[in-house]
CSV table of C-alpha atoms and ligand atoms in Angstrom, one decimal:
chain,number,residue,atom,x,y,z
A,1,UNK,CA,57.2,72.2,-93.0
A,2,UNK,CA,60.2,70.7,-94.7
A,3,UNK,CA,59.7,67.8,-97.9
A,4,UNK,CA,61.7,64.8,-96.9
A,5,UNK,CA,65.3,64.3,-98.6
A,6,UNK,CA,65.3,61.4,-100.9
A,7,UNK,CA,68.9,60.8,-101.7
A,8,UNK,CA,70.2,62.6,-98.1
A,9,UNK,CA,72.1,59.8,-95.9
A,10,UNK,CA,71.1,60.4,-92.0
A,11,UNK,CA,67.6,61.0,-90.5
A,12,UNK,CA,65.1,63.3,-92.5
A,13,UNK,CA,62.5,63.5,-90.6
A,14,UNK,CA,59.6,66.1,-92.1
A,15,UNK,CA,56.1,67.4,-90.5
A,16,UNK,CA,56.1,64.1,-88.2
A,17,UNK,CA,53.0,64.8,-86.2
A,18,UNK,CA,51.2,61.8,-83.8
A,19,UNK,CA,47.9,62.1,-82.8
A,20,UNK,CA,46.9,58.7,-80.8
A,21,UNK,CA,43.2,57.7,-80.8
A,22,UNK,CA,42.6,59.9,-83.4
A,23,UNK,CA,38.6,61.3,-84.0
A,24,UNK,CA,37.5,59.4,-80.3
A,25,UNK,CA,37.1,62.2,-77.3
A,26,UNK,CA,40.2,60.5,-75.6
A,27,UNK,CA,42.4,61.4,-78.6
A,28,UNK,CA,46.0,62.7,-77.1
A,29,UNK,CA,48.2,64.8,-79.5
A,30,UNK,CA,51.6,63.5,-78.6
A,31,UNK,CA,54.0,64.9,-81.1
A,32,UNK,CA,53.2,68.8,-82.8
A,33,UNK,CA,54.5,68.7,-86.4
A,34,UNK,CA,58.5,67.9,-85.9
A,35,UNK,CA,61.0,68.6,-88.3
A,36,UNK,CA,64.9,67.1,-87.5
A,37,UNK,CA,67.9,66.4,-90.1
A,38,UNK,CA,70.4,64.0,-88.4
A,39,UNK,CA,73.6,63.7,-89.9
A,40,UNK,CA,74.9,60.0,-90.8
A,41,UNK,CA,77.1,58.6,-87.9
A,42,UNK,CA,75.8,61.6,-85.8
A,43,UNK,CA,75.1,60.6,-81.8
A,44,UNK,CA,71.7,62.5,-81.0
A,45,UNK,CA,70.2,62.6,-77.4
A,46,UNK,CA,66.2,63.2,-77.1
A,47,UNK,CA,65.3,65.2,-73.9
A,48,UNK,CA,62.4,66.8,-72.1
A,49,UNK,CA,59.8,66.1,-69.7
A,50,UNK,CA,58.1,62.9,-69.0
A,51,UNK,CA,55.1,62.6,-71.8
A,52,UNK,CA,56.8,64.9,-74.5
A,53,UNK,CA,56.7,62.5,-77.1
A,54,UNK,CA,60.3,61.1,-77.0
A,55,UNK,CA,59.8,57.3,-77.3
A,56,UNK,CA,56.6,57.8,-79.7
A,57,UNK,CA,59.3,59.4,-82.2
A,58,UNK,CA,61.4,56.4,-81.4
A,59,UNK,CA,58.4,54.0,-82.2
A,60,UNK,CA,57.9,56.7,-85.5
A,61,UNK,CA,61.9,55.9,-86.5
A,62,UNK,CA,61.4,52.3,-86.0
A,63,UNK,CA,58.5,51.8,-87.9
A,64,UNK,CA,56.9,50.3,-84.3
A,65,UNK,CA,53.9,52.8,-85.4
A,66,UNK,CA,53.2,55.0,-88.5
A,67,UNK,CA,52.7,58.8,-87.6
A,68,UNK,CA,49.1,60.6,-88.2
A,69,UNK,CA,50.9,63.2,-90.7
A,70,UNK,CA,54.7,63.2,-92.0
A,71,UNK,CA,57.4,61.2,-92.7
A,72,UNK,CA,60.7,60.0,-92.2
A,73,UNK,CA,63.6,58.5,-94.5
A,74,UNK,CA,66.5,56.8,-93.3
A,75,UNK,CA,69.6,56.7,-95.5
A,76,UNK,CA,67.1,57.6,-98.3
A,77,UNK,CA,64.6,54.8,-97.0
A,78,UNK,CA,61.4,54.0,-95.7
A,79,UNK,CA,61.8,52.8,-92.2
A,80,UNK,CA,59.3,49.7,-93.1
A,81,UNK,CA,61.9,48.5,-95.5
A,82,UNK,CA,64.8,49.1,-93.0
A,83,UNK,CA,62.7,47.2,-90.4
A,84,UNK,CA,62.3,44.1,-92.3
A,85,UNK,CA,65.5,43.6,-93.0
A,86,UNK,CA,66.5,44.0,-89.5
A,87,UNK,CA,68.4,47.2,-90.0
A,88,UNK,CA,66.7,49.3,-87.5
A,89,UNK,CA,68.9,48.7,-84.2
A,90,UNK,CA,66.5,48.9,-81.2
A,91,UNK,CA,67.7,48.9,-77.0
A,92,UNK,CA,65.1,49.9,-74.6
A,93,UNK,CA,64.7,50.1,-71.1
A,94,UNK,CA,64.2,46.1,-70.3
A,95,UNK,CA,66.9,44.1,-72.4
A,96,UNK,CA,63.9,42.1,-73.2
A,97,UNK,CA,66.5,38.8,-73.9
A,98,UNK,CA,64.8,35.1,-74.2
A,99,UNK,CA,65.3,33.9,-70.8
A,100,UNK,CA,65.6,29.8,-72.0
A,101,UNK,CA,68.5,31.3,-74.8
A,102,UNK,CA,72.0,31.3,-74.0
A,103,UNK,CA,73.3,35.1,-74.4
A,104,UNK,CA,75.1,34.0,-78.0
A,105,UNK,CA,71.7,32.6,-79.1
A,106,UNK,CA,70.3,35.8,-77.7
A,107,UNK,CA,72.3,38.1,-79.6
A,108,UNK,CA,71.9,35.7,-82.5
A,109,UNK,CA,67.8,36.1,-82.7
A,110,UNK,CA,67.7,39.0,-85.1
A,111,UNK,CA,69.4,37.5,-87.5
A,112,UNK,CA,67.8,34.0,-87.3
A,113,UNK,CA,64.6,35.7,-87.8
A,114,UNK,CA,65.4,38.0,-90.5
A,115,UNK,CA,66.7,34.9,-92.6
A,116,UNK,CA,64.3,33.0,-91.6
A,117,UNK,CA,61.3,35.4,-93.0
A,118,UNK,CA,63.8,35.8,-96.1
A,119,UNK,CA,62.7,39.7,-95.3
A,120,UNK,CA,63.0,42.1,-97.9
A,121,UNK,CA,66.7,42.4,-97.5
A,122,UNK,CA,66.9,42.7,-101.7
A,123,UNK,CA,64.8,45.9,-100.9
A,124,UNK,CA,67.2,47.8,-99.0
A,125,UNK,CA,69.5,50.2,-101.2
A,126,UNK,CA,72.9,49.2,-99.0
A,127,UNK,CA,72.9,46.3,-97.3
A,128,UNK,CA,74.8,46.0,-93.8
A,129,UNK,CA,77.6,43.7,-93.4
A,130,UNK,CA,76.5,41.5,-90.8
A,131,UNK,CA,78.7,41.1,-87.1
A,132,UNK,CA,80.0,37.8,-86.0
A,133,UNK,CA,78.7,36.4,-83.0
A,134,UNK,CA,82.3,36.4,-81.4
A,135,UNK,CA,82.9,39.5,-82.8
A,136,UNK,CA,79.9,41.6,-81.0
A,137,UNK,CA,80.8,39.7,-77.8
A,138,UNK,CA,83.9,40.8,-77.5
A,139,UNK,CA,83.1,44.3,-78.5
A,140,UNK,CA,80.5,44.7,-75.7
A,141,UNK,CA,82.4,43.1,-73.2
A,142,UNK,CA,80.8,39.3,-72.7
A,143,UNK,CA,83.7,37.6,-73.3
A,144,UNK,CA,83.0,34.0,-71.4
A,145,UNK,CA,79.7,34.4,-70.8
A,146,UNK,CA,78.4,33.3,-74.2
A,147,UNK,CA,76.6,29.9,-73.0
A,148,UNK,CA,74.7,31.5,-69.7
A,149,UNK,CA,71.4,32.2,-69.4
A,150,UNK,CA,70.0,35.8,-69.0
A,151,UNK,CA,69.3,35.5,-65.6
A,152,UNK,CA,72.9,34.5,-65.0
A,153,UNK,CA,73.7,38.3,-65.8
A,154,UNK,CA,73.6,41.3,-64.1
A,155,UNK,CA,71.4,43.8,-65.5
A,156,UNK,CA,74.7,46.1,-67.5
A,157,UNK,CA,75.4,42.4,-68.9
A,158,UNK,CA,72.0,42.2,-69.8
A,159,UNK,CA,71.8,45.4,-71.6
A,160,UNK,CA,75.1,44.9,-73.3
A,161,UNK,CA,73.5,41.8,-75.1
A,162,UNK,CA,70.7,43.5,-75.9
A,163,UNK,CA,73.1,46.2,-77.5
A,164,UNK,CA,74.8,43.3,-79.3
A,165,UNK,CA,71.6,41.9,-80.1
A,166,UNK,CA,70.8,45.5,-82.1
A,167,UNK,CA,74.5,45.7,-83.8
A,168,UNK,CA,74.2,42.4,-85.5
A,169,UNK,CA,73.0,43.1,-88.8
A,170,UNK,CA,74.9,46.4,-89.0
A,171,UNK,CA,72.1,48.6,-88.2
A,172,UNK,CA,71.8,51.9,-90.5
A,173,UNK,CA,70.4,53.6,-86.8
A,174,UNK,CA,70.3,52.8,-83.4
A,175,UNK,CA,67.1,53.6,-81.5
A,176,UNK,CA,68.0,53.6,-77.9
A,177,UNK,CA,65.6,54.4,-75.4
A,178,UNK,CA,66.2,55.0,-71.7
A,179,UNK,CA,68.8,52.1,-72.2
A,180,UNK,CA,70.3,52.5,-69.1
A,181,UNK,CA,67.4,53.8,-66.8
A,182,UNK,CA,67.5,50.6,-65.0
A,183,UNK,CA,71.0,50.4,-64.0
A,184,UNK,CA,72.7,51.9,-60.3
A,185,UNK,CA,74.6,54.8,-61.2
A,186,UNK,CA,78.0,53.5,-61.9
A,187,UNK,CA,77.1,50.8,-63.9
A,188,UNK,CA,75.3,53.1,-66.1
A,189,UNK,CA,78.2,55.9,-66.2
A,190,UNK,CA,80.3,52.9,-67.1
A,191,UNK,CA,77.7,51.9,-70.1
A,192,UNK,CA,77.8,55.1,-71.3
A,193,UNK,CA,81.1,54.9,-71.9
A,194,UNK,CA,81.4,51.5,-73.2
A,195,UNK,CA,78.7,52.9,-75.6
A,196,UNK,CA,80.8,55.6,-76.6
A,197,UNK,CA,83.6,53.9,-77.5
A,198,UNK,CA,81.3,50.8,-79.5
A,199,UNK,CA,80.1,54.2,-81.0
A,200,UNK,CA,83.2,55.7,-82.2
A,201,UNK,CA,84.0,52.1,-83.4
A,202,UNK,CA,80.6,51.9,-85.5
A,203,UNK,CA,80.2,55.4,-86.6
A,204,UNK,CA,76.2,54.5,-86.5
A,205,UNK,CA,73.7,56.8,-86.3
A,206,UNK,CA,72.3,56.8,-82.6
A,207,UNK,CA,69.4,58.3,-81.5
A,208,UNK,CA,69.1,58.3,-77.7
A,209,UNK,CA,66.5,59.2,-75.3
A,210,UNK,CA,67.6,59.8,-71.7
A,211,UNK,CA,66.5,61.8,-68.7
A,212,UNK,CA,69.9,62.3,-67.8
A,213,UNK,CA,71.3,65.5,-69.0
A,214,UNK,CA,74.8,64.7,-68.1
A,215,UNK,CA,74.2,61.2,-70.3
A,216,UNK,CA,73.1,63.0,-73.0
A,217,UNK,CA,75.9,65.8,-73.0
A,218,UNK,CA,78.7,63.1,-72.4
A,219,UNK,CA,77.5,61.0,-75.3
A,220,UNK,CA,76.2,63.2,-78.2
A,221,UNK,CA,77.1,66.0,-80.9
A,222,UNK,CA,73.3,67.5,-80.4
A,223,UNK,CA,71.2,67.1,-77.6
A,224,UNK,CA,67.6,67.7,-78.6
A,225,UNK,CA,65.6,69.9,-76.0
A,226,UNK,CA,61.6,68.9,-76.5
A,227,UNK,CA,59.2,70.4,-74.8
A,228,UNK,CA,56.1,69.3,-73.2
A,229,UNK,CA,52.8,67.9,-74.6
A,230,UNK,CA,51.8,68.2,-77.5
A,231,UNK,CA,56.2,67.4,-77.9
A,232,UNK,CA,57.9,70.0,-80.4
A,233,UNK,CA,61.7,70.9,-80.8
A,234,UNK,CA,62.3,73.7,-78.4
A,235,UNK,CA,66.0,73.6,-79.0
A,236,UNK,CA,69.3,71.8,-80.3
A,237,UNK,CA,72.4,72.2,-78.3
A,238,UNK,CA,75.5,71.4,-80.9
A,239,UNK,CA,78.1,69.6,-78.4
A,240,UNK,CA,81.4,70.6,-79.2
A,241,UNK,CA,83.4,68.8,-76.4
A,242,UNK,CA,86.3,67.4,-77.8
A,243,UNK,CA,86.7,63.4,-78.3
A,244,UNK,CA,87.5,61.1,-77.4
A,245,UNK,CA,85.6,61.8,-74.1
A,246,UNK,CA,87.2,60.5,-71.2
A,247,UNK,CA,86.4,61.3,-67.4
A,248,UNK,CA,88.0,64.4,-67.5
A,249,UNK,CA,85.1,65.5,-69.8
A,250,UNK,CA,82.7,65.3,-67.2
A,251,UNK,CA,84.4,67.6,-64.6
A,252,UNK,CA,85.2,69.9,-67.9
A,253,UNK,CA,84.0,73.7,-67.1
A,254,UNK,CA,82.4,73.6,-70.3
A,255,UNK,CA,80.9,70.2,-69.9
A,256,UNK,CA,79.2,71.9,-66.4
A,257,UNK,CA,78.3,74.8,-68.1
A,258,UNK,CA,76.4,72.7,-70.6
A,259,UNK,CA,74.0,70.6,-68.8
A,260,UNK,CA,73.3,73.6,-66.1
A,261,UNK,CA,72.2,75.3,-69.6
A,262,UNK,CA,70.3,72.7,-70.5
A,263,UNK,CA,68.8,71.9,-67.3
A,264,UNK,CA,67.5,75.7,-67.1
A,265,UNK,CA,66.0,75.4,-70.4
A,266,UNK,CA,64.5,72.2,-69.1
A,267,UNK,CA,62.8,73.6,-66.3
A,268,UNK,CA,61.4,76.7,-68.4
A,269,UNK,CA,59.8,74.3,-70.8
A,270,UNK,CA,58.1,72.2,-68.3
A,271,UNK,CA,56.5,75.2,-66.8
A,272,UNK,CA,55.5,76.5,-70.7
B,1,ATP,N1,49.4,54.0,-76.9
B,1,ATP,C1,49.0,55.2,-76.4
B,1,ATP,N2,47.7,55.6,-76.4
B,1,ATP,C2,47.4,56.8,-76.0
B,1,ATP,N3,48.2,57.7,-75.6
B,1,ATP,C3,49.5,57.4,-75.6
B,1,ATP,C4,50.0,56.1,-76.0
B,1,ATP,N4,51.3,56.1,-75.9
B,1,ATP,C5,51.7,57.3,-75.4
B,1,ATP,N5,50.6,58.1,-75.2
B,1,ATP,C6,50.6,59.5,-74.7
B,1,ATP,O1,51.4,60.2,-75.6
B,1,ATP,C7,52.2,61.1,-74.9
B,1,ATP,C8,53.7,60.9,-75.2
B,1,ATP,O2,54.1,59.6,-74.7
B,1,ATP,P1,55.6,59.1,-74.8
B,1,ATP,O3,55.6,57.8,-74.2
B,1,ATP,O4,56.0,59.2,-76.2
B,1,ATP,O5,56.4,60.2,-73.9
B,1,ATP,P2,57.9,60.2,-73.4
B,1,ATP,O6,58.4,61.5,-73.7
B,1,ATP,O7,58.6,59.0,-73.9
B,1,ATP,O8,57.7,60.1,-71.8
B,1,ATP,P3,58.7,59.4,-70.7
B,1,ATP,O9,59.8,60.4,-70.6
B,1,ATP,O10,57.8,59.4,-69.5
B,1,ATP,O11,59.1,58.1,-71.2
B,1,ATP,C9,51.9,60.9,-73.4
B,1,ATP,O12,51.0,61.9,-73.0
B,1,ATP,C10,51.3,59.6,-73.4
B,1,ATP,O13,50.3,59.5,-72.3
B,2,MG,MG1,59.4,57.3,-73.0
């Protein structure tokens, strides 16, 4: 097992193990002792079959549960203290926005509630520079629609507020989880690439968990392989495709090559 780095900027993330129910009969191992370094700004996509143990590392990262053995730093610190002070971007499935809100107000709530706990934002070594309302807006492409409702959107509006929401107080990560699993297909190839670019715009650290292999290969530098029950790395797949990534990346030979590779591996693990 690898010791955590203290003063490394990224993801360290050391002997993370996650055993749920722990010492009752129904207890279910969900994560074997993981060990991952993510490089700062680096775009890293979580895959492997369904129960592996990729959204309970999310949860670990955000600080949503602690693990039964491990640890994780980000930028250097604890992900408690990153949480507090709203610096731990999360997007799941469900854009999970107010409905009574307007989609500024929306996008606004993280910040309103970190100032309003006063949370331990004097704890964190760097603090973010927070976004502009406008400013988010126009990056993800609401322009117009800051005074409607949620359920004035579709469900790619929905989820782009939701990724505003997450960028507001300048995130050190972004946890995204299955963030476009709800979407029809072209809506979600498109949010992938609107994600890309907000990416390359960023430079955040992005941790993404998708069952899409071709998601995964178009968006990141590594693609994590996990494999099933109790979830362990099985491999990393370094991305080398060149960027800016356009659609001519996804009908790349090398880019085919890559998630039939991928999708193999896949397919060995689940029968492991
Ligand atoms: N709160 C919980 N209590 C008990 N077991 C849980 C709990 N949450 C998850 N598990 C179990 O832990 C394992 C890992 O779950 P997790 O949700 O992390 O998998 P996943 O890789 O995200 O799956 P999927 O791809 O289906 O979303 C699963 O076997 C699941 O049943
Ligand atoms: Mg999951």
């Amino acid at each position: 097992m690898n010791a955590v780095q203290p003063n490394r900027r990224g993801i360290s993330i050391a002997g993370v193990q996650v055993t749920y129910g722990l010492g009752s009969p129904q207890a279910v191992q969900a994560l074997a002792p993981i060990d991952l370094e993510v490089a700062e700004g680096a775009f890293v996509s979580l895959v492997g079959p369904s129960g592996c143990g990729k959204s309970t590392l999310l949860k670990v990262l955000a600080d949503l549960m602690s693990p039964t053995q491990g640890q994780v730093l980000i930028d250097g610190a604890q992900p408690s203290t990153l949480r507090k002070a709203g610096r731990i971007g999360l997007v799941f499935q469900q854009a999970n926005l107010m409905p009574w809100l307007t989609v500024e107000k929306n996008i606004n709530l993280l910040k309103d509630l970190v100032a309003a706990k006063g949370a331990g934002a004097a704890l964190v070594p760097d603090q973010g520079t927070p976004q502009s309302v406008e400013q988010l807006i126009e990056i993800v492409g609401l322009k117009g629609f800051e005074k409607k409702r949620p359920h004035q959107l579709s469900g790619g509006m929905q989820q782009r507020a939701a990724l505003a929401r997450a960028l507001t107080l300048d995130p050190s990560i972004l946890l995204m989880d299955e963030p476009f699993a709800a979407l029809d297909e072209i809506t979600r190839d498109r949010m992938a690439f609107e994600l890309m670019r907000i990416w390359q715009q960023y430079q955040k650290t992005v941790i993404f968990v998708t069952h899409s292999l071709a998601e995964a290969v178009f968006l990141s530098d590594q693609v994590v392989l996990m494999s099933a029950r109790p979830g362990r790395i099985h491999k990393i797949y370094n991305i080398d495709l060149p960027r800016p990534r356009n659609e001519d990346t996804r009908l790349s030979d090398e880019f085919i090559r890559l998630v039939s590779e991928i999708n193999r591996e896949l397919y060995k693990v689940m029968l492991l």
